XYZ file of C-alpha atoms in Angstrom:
632
model
C 22.109 -33.626 -15.359
C 23.650 -30.170 -15.594
C 26.041 -28.807 -13.033
C 24.837 -26.066 -10.710
C 26.808 -23.413 -12.567
C 25.092 -24.003 -15.894
C 21.919 -22.246 -17.010
C 18.771 -23.850 -15.520
C 17.996 -27.119 -17.241
C 14.291 -26.274 -17.422
C 15.051 -23.435 -19.802
C 16.317 -26.025 -22.265
C 14.003 -28.953 -21.638
C 10.829 -27.889 -19.849
C 8.745 -30.463 -21.710
C 10.380 -33.546 -20.198
C 7.742 -33.432 -17.453
C 4.008 -32.947 -17.571
C 3.012 -29.282 -17.885
C -0.433 -28.177 -16.750
C -2.136 -24.885 -17.548
C -3.628 -22.937 -14.617
C -5.595 -19.684 -14.602
C -4.441 -18.489 -11.192
C -2.113 -19.470 -8.343
C -1.536 -18.253 -4.788
C 1.928 -18.955 -3.336
C 3.086 -18.185 0.186
C 6.750 -18.221 1.192
C 7.154 -18.546 4.973
C 10.166 -18.833 7.209
C 12.111 -17.276 10.006
C 12.506 -13.511 9.761
C 16.163 -14.130 8.893
C 15.401 -16.547 6.055
C 14.918 -13.859 3.414
C 11.254 -14.533 2.691
C 10.497 -10.930 1.740
C 13.405 -10.903 -0.723
C 12.318 -14.268 -2.125
C 8.763 -13.047 -2.559
C 9.908 -9.789 -4.120
C 12.031 -11.643 -6.654
C 9.267 -14.090 -7.579
C 6.928 -11.114 -7.933
C 9.359 -9.310 -10.223
C 9.702 -12.416 -12.381
C 5.920 -12.693 -12.552
C 5.456 -9.045 -13.438
C 8.013 -9.278 -16.241
C 6.186 -12.351 -17.552
C 2.983 -10.322 -17.876
C 0.666 -11.836 -15.273
C -1.687 -9.742 -13.219
C -0.651 -9.985 -9.596
C -1.285 -8.850 -6.044
C 0.977 -9.352 -3.029
C 0.698 -9.452 0.764
C 3.958 -9.226 2.738
C 3.553 -10.157 6.417
C 6.434 -9.795 8.830
C 6.966 -9.352 12.585
C 7.326 -5.942 14.167
C 10.511 -6.930 15.995
C 13.748 -6.263 14.144
C 14.849 -9.816 14.947
C 12.348 -11.957 16.804
C 13.715 -15.161 18.407
C 14.701 -17.584 15.664
C 12.423 -20.551 15.189
C 9.518 -19.112 17.191
C 5.996 -18.368 15.989
C 6.360 -14.599 16.604
C 9.457 -14.646 14.381
C 7.720 -16.039 11.309
C 7.812 -13.866 8.196
C 5.757 -14.584 5.093
C 5.112 -13.253 1.616
C 1.989 -14.180 -0.345
C 1.623 -13.671 -4.090
C -1.502 -14.169 -6.187
C -0.926 -14.166 -9.957
C -3.225 -14.983 -12.843
C -3.928 -14.876 -16.564
C -6.810 -12.443 -15.924
C -7.403 -9.366 -13.814
C -7.354 -10.021 -10.054
C -7.996 -7.804 -7.071
C -6.546 -9.420 -3.939
C -3.484 -11.395 -2.839
C -5.738 -14.422 -2.453
C -7.633 -15.874 0.474
C -5.633 -19.094 0.832
C -2.348 -20.356 -0.633
C -2.304 -23.101 -3.240
C 1.370 -23.604 -2.385
C 3.032 -23.107 0.983
C 6.825 -23.084 1.205
C 7.696 -23.596 4.896
C 11.352 -23.144 5.749
C 11.045 -24.402 9.354
C 8.526 -25.900 11.816
C 7.397 -22.498 13.116
C 6.599 -21.356 9.574
C 4.550 -24.491 8.996
C 2.654 -24.188 12.265
C 1.941 -20.470 11.798
C 0.558 -20.871 8.291
C -0.877 -24.365 7.803
C -4.323 -23.358 9.077
C -4.674 -21.065 6.044
C -3.804 -23.823 3.562
C -6.755 -25.748 2.078
C -6.668 -29.523 1.882
C -5.165 -30.745 -1.362
C -2.773 -27.813 -1.637
C 0.962 -28.300 -2.053
C 3.238 -27.940 0.971
C 7.004 -27.775 0.491
C 9.028 -28.114 3.684
C 12.727 -27.949 4.452
C 13.164 -31.257 6.255
C 16.623 -30.283 7.516
C 15.031 -27.771 9.882
C 12.622 -30.249 11.493
C 14.928 -31.173 14.348
C 13.502 -32.146 17.762
C 14.640 -28.837 19.275
C 13.149 -26.757 16.451
C 9.845 -28.625 16.573
C 9.612 -28.210 20.335
C 10.291 -24.488 20.009
C 7.443 -24.245 17.480
C 5.070 -26.125 19.776
C 5.024 -29.524 18.074
C 4.886 -32.543 20.392
C 5.477 -34.903 17.462
C 6.852 -34.387 13.981
C 4.152 -33.161 11.583
C 6.103 -34.882 8.813
C 5.526 -38.261 10.457
C 2.356 -38.094 12.561
C -0.111 -37.910 9.660
C -1.138 -34.289 10.235
C -0.097 -33.416 6.665
C -1.808 -36.360 5.007
C -4.460 -34.133 3.456
C -1.877 -32.111 1.569
C 0.443 -32.833 -1.346
C 3.551 -32.643 0.782
C 7.036 -32.350 -0.713
C 9.755 -32.975 1.908
C 12.913 -31.391 0.520
C 16.260 -31.141 2.368
C 16.686 -27.551 1.210
C 19.559 -26.729 3.526
C 21.575 -29.828 2.673
C 21.004 -29.429 -1.060
C 22.031 -25.776 -0.905
C 25.215 -26.516 1.000
C 26.101 -29.296 -1.454
C 25.461 -27.003 -4.424
C 27.858 -24.438 -2.975
C 30.630 -26.750 -1.812
C 32.980 -25.460 -4.522
C 32.691 -21.931 -3.110
C 34.912 -20.701 -0.321
C 32.041 -20.264 2.122
C 31.398 -21.396 5.667
C 28.422 -23.677 6.177
C 26.500 -20.828 7.794
C 27.193 -18.558 4.821
C 26.113 -21.286 2.398
C 22.914 -21.929 4.343
C 21.887 -18.303 3.861
C 21.369 -19.034 0.175
C 18.660 -21.644 0.733
C 15.979 -19.046 -0.008
C 17.479 -18.760 -3.502
C 17.310 -22.551 -3.848
C 13.619 -22.371 -2.927
C 13.127 -19.510 -5.380
C 14.770 -21.521 -8.149
C 12.539 -24.517 -7.416
C 9.335 -22.431 -7.503
C 10.549 -20.590 -10.588
C 10.879 -23.947 -12.346
C 7.474 -25.106 -11.118
C 5.735 -22.062 -12.598
C 7.958 -21.351 -15.594
C 9.103 -17.967 -14.312
C 11.898 -16.231 -16.281
C 15.276 -16.541 -14.557
C 17.343 -13.827 -16.226
C 15.975 -10.999 -14.092
C 16.792 -12.723 -10.815
C 20.341 -13.543 -11.870
C 20.852 -9.952 -13.015
C 19.430 -8.709 -9.706
C 21.793 -10.887 -7.685
C 24.826 -9.697 -9.639
C 23.782 -6.106 -8.981
C 22.862 -6.573 -5.310
C 26.162 -8.249 -4.491
C 28.306 -6.314 -6.956
C 30.882 -5.654 -4.230
C 30.907 -9.345 -3.272
C 31.012 -11.246 -6.575
C 31.665 -14.509 -4.673
C 28.369 -14.106 -2.787
C 26.584 -13.175 -6.004
C 27.920 -16.292 -7.722
C 26.926 -18.470 -4.771
C 23.364 -17.181 -4.744
C 23.074 -17.663 -8.505
C 24.392 -21.190 -8.124
C 21.838 -21.908 -5.396
C 19.061 -20.481 -7.580
C 20.110 -22.673 -10.524
C 20.433 -25.703 -8.271
C 16.874 -25.248 -7.088
C 15.654 -24.950 -10.673
C 17.566 -28.050 -11.749
C 16.339 -29.984 -8.713
C 12.773 -29.350 -9.784
C 13.574 -30.491 -13.309
C 15.306 -33.718 -12.296
C 13.682 -34.959 -9.064
C 10.860 -37.458 -9.243
C 8.996 -35.740 -6.393
C 7.936 -32.895 -8.672
C 6.348 -34.673 -11.619
C 4.384 -31.652 -12.829
C 5.157 -28.029 -13.597
C 2.582 -25.349 -14.255
C 1.978 -22.541 -16.696
C -0.033 -19.411 -15.985
C -0.312 -17.440 -19.213
C 0.205 -13.664 -19.307
C -2.892 -11.610 -18.556
C -2.995 -10.157 -22.059
C -6.649 -9.112 -21.839
C -6.400 -7.567 -18.371
C -4.316 -4.542 -19.267
C -4.737 -1.734 -21.786
C -1.737 -1.240 -24.044
C 1.113 0.560 -22.337
C 4.327 0.219 -20.382
C 3.886 -1.511 -17.031
C 5.984 -2.193 -13.980
C 5.338 -3.815 -10.623
C 4.953 -1.194 -7.902
C 4.201 -1.059 -4.183
C 1.867 1.491 -2.650
C 4.604 3.460 -0.894
C 6.706 3.585 -4.054
C 3.720 4.705 -6.137
C 2.913 7.357 -3.549
C 6.515 8.590 -3.608
C 6.455 8.851 -7.393
C 3.110 10.640 -7.167
C 4.571 13.250 -4.830
C 7.526 13.839 -7.158
C 5.169 14.110 -10.140
C 2.962 16.561 -8.226
C 5.910 18.806 -7.445
C 6.947 18.809 -11.115
C 3.405 19.521 -12.286
C 3.146 22.337 -9.744
C 6.604 23.656 -10.649
C 7.447 23.724 -6.945
C 10.280 22.130 -4.969
C 9.166 19.146 -2.903
C 9.995 19.184 0.810
C 9.447 16.188 3.069
C 9.704 16.692 6.820
C 9.416 13.286 8.422
C 10.308 11.021 11.306
C 10.774 7.300 10.576
C 7.786 5.164 11.499
C 6.477 1.846 10.194
C 4.921 1.511 7.651
C 5.608 5.006 6.267
C 9.419 5.052 6.360
C 9.790 3.716 2.810
C 8.531 7.051 1.472
C 11.320 8.932 3.243
C 13.854 6.402 1.958
C 12.600 6.658 -1.618
C 12.264 10.435 -1.812
C 15.788 10.863 -0.456
C 17.011 9.341 -3.732
C 15.469 12.044 -5.924
C 17.403 15.236 -5.263
C 17.755 15.557 -9.023
C 14.029 16.362 -9.156
C 14.309 19.158 -6.612
C 13.306 16.959 -3.676
C 14.610 17.840 -0.246
C 14.127 15.336 2.577
C 14.580 16.162 6.245
C 14.656 13.402 8.855
C 13.649 15.245 11.974
C 14.306 14.349 15.601
C 10.628 13.623 16.232
C 7.156 13.790 14.670
C 6.472 17.328 15.871
C 9.679 18.686 14.379
C 8.959 16.874 11.108
C 5.622 18.557 10.509
C 6.889 21.876 11.866
C 9.634 21.880 9.254
C 7.146 20.888 6.557
C 4.769 23.700 7.482
C 7.676 26.143 7.413
C 8.559 24.887 3.952
C 4.953 25.477 2.858
C 5.199 29.049 4.135
C 8.385 29.371 2.098
C 6.750 28.234 -1.145
C 7.407 24.494 -1.351
C 5.046 21.626 -1.950
C 5.308 20.423 1.631
C 4.709 16.881 2.851
C 4.953 15.054 6.147
C 4.654 11.269 6.382
C 3.674 9.194 9.387
C 1.325 6.588 10.798
C -1.454 6.844 13.379
C 0.693 7.463 16.503
C 2.553 10.212 14.645
C -0.689 11.882 13.557
C -1.594 12.256 17.224
C 1.683 14.077 17.848
C 1.271 16.258 14.777
C -2.286 17.335 15.568
C -1.453 20.765 17.027
C 0.620 21.729 13.990
C -2.104 20.451 11.654
C -4.462 22.831 13.455
C -1.935 25.614 12.935
C -1.829 24.776 9.213
C -5.644 25.040 9.136
C -5.415 28.467 10.748
C -2.584 29.650 8.493
C -4.385 28.203 5.444
C -1.243 26.865 3.810
C -0.968 23.812 1.528
C 0.430 20.780 3.363
C 0.102 17.058 2.654
C -0.196 14.796 5.715
C 0.410 11.222 4.556
C -0.910 8.726 7.108
C 0.009 5.103 6.346
C -2.418 3.550 8.812
C -1.534 0.582 10.999
C -3.148 -1.291 13.866
C -3.668 0.705 17.049
C -4.218 2.212 19.535
C -0.878 3.489 20.810
C 2.008 1.487 19.317
C -0.494 -1.219 18.381
C 0.486 -3.477 15.494
C 3.280 -1.662 13.627
C 3.524 -4.136 10.734
C -0.190 -4.913 10.366
C -2.929 -3.000 8.592
C -6.038 -1.153 9.736
C -8.358 1.674 8.641
C -8.931 3.126 12.072
C -7.544 6.673 11.631
C -10.501 8.054 9.662
C -12.151 9.800 12.600
C -8.765 11.030 13.816
C -8.140 12.591 10.399
C -11.640 14.051 10.375
C -11.839 15.425 13.916
C -8.517 14.871 15.702
C -7.745 18.527 16.420
C -8.962 21.125 18.888
C -11.637 23.502 17.715
C -13.317 23.519 14.327
C -10.383 22.524 12.117
C -11.729 20.874 8.929
C -9.228 19.062 6.695
C -9.896 17.364 3.330
C -9.298 13.607 3.222
C -8.275 11.529 0.185
C -7.853 7.733 0.250
C -6.259 5.531 -2.456
C -7.837 2.153 -3.151
C -4.975 0.044 -4.572
C -1.165 0.180 -4.447
C -0.957 1.664 -7.956
C -3.749 4.138 -7.167
C -1.492 5.723 -4.532
C 0.189 7.589 -7.408
C -3.039 9.243 -8.548
C -4.209 9.867 -4.992
C -1.005 11.809 -4.271
C -1.637 14.023 -7.293
C -5.244 14.580 -6.212
C -4.255 15.466 -2.654
C -1.692 17.942 -3.991
C -4.305 19.492 -6.307
C -6.659 20.157 -3.407
C -3.922 21.457 -1.090
C -2.556 23.902 -3.650
C -5.852 25.113 -5.096
C -7.601 25.600 -1.756
C -4.613 26.496 0.474
C -5.291 23.830 3.057
C -3.634 20.866 4.705
C -4.879 17.573 3.205
C -4.876 14.086 4.677
C -3.834 11.223 2.412
C -4.996 8.023 4.124
C -3.197 4.925 2.887
C -2.526 1.839 5.039
C -0.016 -0.945 5.570
C -1.795 -3.307 3.162
C -1.474 -0.812 0.301
C 1.947 0.449 1.359
C 3.664 -2.946 1.294
C 1.483 -4.701 -1.269
C 2.175 -4.433 -4.979
C 0.486 -4.779 -8.361
C 1.156 -3.888 -12.012
C 1.128 -0.147 -12.672
C 0.749 1.423 -16.059
C 3.395 4.128 -16.312
C 1.468 7.303 -17.154
C 2.186 9.689 -19.984
C 3.742 12.706 -18.284
C 2.063 14.961 -20.823
C -1.351 13.866 -19.551
C -0.736 14.588 -15.880
C -2.801 17.452 -14.399
C -1.441 20.993 -14.389
C -1.012 21.869 -10.704
C 0.696 25.237 -11.111
C -0.469 27.973 -8.789
C 0.297 31.678 -8.686
C 2.097 33.275 -5.775
C 0.954 36.714 -4.720
C 3.183 39.368 -6.281
C 1.395 42.676 -5.655
C -0.954 44.406 -3.221
C -4.491 43.085 -3.562
C -6.648 45.591 -1.673
C -7.292 49.324 -1.858
C -8.137 51.191 1.322
C -10.719 53.962 1.478
C -7.982 56.577 1.118
C -6.668 54.925 -2.039
C -3.686 53.224 -0.441
C -2.856 49.846 -1.976
C -2.091 47.165 0.638
C -1.734 43.432 0.880
C -4.468 41.542 2.697
C -3.289 37.973 3.390
C -6.839 36.749 4.055
C -8.619 38.297 1.118
C -10.103 35.292 -0.611
C -10.605 33.947 -4.096
C -14.385 34.192 -4.568
C -14.567 30.728 -6.185
C -12.309 28.620 -3.969
C -12.225 30.834 -0.839
C -8.447 30.287 -0.846
C -6.300 33.059 0.536
C -3.298 34.377 -1.427
C 0.036 32.545 -1.039
C 2.730 35.156 -0.465
C 6.364 34.066 -0.337
C 8.361 35.585 2.536
C 10.597 38.384 1.330
C 8.301 39.549 -1.465
C 8.472 43.382 -1.232
C 5.290 44.948 0.069
C 3.645 41.651 0.991
C 4.796 41.408 4.589
C 2.095 39.861 6.765
C 1.553 38.347 10.176
C 1.141 34.599 10.712
C 0.452 32.583 13.843
C -2.116 30.471 15.589
C -4.244 33.197 17.146
C -7.443 33.991 15.272
C -7.050 36.388 12.351
C -9.237 39.252 11.309
C -10.983 38.607 8.035
C -9.006 40.139 5.202
C -6.235 41.907 7.092
C -4.975 38.889 9.014
C -4.517 41.008 12.132
C -5.088 39.385 15.520
C -8.756 39.471 16.399
C -10.703 38.421 19.497
C -13.980 39.713 18.111
C -16.713 37.041 18.553
C -18.465 37.878 15.293
C -15.197 37.728 13.350
C -14.311 34.358 14.889
C -17.721 32.995 13.966
C -17.257 34.261 10.415
C -13.738 32.820 10.057
C -14.755 29.397 11.437
C -17.687 29.222 9.042
C -15.564 30.440 6.135
C -12.874 27.809 6.708
C -15.579 25.147 6.846
C -17.235 26.503 3.696
C -13.909 26.364 1.884
C -13.596 22.647 2.613
C -17.257 21.943 1.885
C -16.891 23.688 -1.473
C -13.931 21.673 -2.732
C -14.614 20.408 -6.236
C -14.519 16.599 -6.145
C -15.878 14.206 -8.804
C -19.284 12.618 -8.376
C -19.320 9.109 -6.972
C -19.721 6.390 -9.593
C -21.870 3.337 -8.874
C -21.342 -0.096 -10.391
C -24.882 -1.498 -10.547
C -25.584 -3.560 -13.697
C -28.645 -5.356 -12.321
C -30.705 -2.631 -10.577
C -29.829 -4.043 -7.156
C -31.544 -3.092 -3.921
C -28.356 -3.370 -1.837
C -25.288 -1.130 -2.113
C -21.828 -1.980 -0.764
C -19.964 1.235 0.051
C -16.245 1.125 0.782
C -13.181 3.293 1.039
C -9.424 2.799 0.871
C -7.827 -0.621 0.621
C -11.085 -2.559 1.025
C -11.638 -1.986 -2.705
C -9.978 -5.238 -3.792
C -11.746 -7.620 -1.377
C -15.095 -5.847 -1.833
C -14.895 -5.977 -5.628
C -13.846 -9.641 -5.577
C -16.712 -10.464 -3.207
C -19.214 -8.552 -5.351
C -18.041 -10.434 -8.447
C -18.565 -13.731 -6.624
C -22.110 -12.809 -5.586
C -23.067 -11.604 -9.044
C -21.730 -14.792 -10.607
C -23.963 -16.740 -8.202
C -26.974 -14.662 -9.257
C -27.187 -12.184 -6.379
C -27.721 -8.597 -7.609
C -25.614 -6.171 -5.617
C -24.282 -2.667 -6.298
C -20.887 -1.271 -5.388
C -19.434 2.203 -4.882
C -16.049 3.204 -3.518
C -15.128 6.550 -1.986
C -11.865 8.320 -2.706
C -12.931 11.641 -1.162
C -13.966 11.314 2.480
C -14.052 15.022 3.268
C -15.886 16.527 1.602
C -18.028 13.649 0.385
C -19.058 13.736 -3.284
C -22.141 15.893 -3.741
C -24.209 13.031 -5.164
C -23.503 10.612 -2.291
C -26.725 11.371 -0.437
C -28.860 10.835 -3.527
C -27.074 7.524 -4.236
C -27.584 6.233 -0.698
C -31.317 6.968 -0.850
C -31.714 4.742 -3.933
C -31.041 1.541 -2.015
C -32.974 -0.398 0.602
C -29.753 -1.513 2.280
C -26.292 0.034 2.487
C -23.422 -2.143 3.742
C -20.100 -0.569 4.744
C -17.191 -3.040 5.175
C -14.293 -1.465 7.077
C -11.130 -2.530 8.863
C -12.250 -0.653 11.968
C -15.356 -0.688 14.175
C -17.527 1.350 11.811
C -16.018 4.820 11.380
C -17.252 5.571 7.851
C -20.613 4.028 8.726
C -20.831 6.432 11.675
C -20.197 9.422 9.402
C -22.711 8.174 6.833
C -25.408 7.669 9.458
C -24.798 11.101 10.978
C -24.727 13.082 7.750
C -27.328 11.288 5.632
C -29.542 9.617 8.275
C -29.095 6.309 6.467
C -29.212 3.060 8.448
C -25.884 1.816 7.122
C -24.966 -1.751 8.103
C -21.373 -2.154 9.277
C -19.235 -5.200 8.559
C -16.045 -4.813 10.542
C -12.704 -6.525 11.000
C -9.762 -5.393 13.121
C -7.404 -8.372 13.158
C -4.542 -6.567 11.426
C -5.141 -8.351 8.126
C -7.135 -7.390 5.007
C -10.548 -8.898 4.350
C -10.685 -12.296 2.687
C -12.920 -12.069 -0.362
C -14.744 -15.363 0.243
C -15.567 -14.533 3.864
C -16.696 -11.058 2.844
C -18.911 -12.490 0.094
C -20.590 -14.749 2.661
C -21.171 -11.842 5.042
C -22.580 -9.639 2.275
C -24.928 -12.386 1.109
C -26.240 -12.870 4.649
C -26.953 -9.153 4.932
C -28.623 -9.030 1.514
C -30.876 -11.959 2.403
C -31.401 -10.961 6.004
C-alpha cells in the first residue's frame, strides 16, 4: 500500500479491481454548508470536463451565509450528471449520494432510488447530530438503508489519520475530509487527478502546508478506494466523443458565459463596457467576473443600491458605452422607473435579470421563471422592452450578444432573462472563433441631420432611421449636437417637451412599432413525426423539455417541440406554428405567464404545466405529464 504522499495508487494499478463500463452517472455530494460541497462538486466537474464527458450540474445551497451546522436548512449539495453521450439535465435522481452528516442524508435520501450507492461519513452519526437532524434512531442501524448499497466510511477519522504528519489541529485536518471524499469518488469513476492537485497548489499558494494537506487527503481518499474491500468495483464512463463537434471546449457556468458574452459584445461593438450593479443573489457573480477584465475596457461600478446601479448604467449609455445593469427579480422592481426612462430616452441598455423564487425576497438561492410578466409590463405607461432568454448555461454567451445587438441597433433597453438554474449550473462550452462573432458596431451621430424650411441645418435627436425606427445616438460634447433629454414626453423629431395629445399618441405608437419591428429569427420546430401536439418552452426549461420529448418519442409517442429565445417581440411565424397543432403545452416554472401571453395574442388554448418549488423540472415527471396531456 502506498503512503498518502505518493501519487494515487489507482493511477498505477486500476485493473486490480473489477471495472465496469457505464453510459451515464448522476452523483450528488451533500453536507453541511461548511463542508465544502460546492468546491468538491466543482472540482469533480472540472475533472470530468477535462476527461471529455458531456455533463450538466445543479448546485443547491442555503440562502443563509452560515445556517446552523448539522440542521436540515444548513444542507448544501452539488449534483453532477455526466455521460458518454449528449445529455440535457443534471439528472432526476442520483446514482450515488455522498452524505457527510445525518442532516445531509435525511435531506437527500428521498431523491435516491433503491439500489443506488450511498456513502456516509460514519464519524458524524453521533447521537447529538442524529437528533439535530430529526432521527430517532440511527439510519445506519435501523434498516432504513437496507434498500441501498450503503458504504459506511469513517471519512473524518481517515482524513485526520492521513494528515497526522502535518502540523495541523484536528479541526484544521477535518476540513480536508471533502478532499478525501473527492479522491474516493475520483478513483471510483477514473477521473484524472492532476488538475485537482494543480488547483489545490494554486488555491493555497500562500499556505503551502494547507495545499499539501489537502493533496494528501485527496490521495488518501483515492488510495482508500483502491485498497478497501468495501469498494470492489470502479466504473468507467467514456468520453462523449460523438456528442461534440470538433473544437476547443471548457466547462462553463451560465453567469460566467454571460459575463464573457458581455465582454465579447463590447469588443464587437468597439465600445467600452460599463456595468452599474448592486450585489444580489444569484446575479452577483457577473459583477465579480467583469471586475477582473479592466484590460478589455470593462468598468464595473458597485452602487449603493439598485436604483443607483441602473442610473449609473443609463448615464453611461448616454455617454456612449455599452451599458449593463445586473440584478434579480426584487432589483428589477426597484429599477422599473429608470427602465421607463430608458424607454423614453431610447438609449441602449441591457437589464440582466437572473431570476429567483419570489415574491419579495422569496428564495434567493432557488430558481424560478416568474419575472416574465414583470419584464413585459412592469413599468408605468406604455413602455415596451425587448426580451431575450437563454436556454442553457453555455447559451448565455450567445444570448448576451443577441441582447446587445438589439439594444444597439434599435436604441432600446433590452431584458436578458436568465435564472438561478442556468446561472449556477454548468456544461461544456465550445469556445467560439472570435472572427465569426457578429459585427455589432454602430455609428454615433456626428453632424446635423435635418434641414429647416429656411435652410438651417440642425440636429433632431428623435429623427428616426426609416428601417429600424431608432433615433440617432449623439455623444455629449459633440459640437452642434446638443439636445434635451429627460422623462417628459418629447416632440417627434425635435425632442422638445410636448404635451400635445396627438404627438403623445404618435410617440407611444412609434415606440411600440420599433419593438414590434425588431428583426428576430423565425422559430424552428423539431417535429420529425408530424405530431399533433406541440411543447412550447422558453429559458431554462429547454433541457428538461428536450429530455422528456426524447423519452416520449423513444416510447412511440409523436410530439413536437419548439423553444423561444425571443419573448418580445415573438418570432413572426409563431402564430402560424401554433395553428398547426391540435394541442399546445407550455411547461413553465411559474403559474403560466408565457401561456397567458400566448392565449392573449394568438387566441390559442395553450395548456399550462407549472412548477414553482424552486427547483428545475425533472425530465421523467415532465414526460409523464406531457404524455397525460397528449392522451387526454
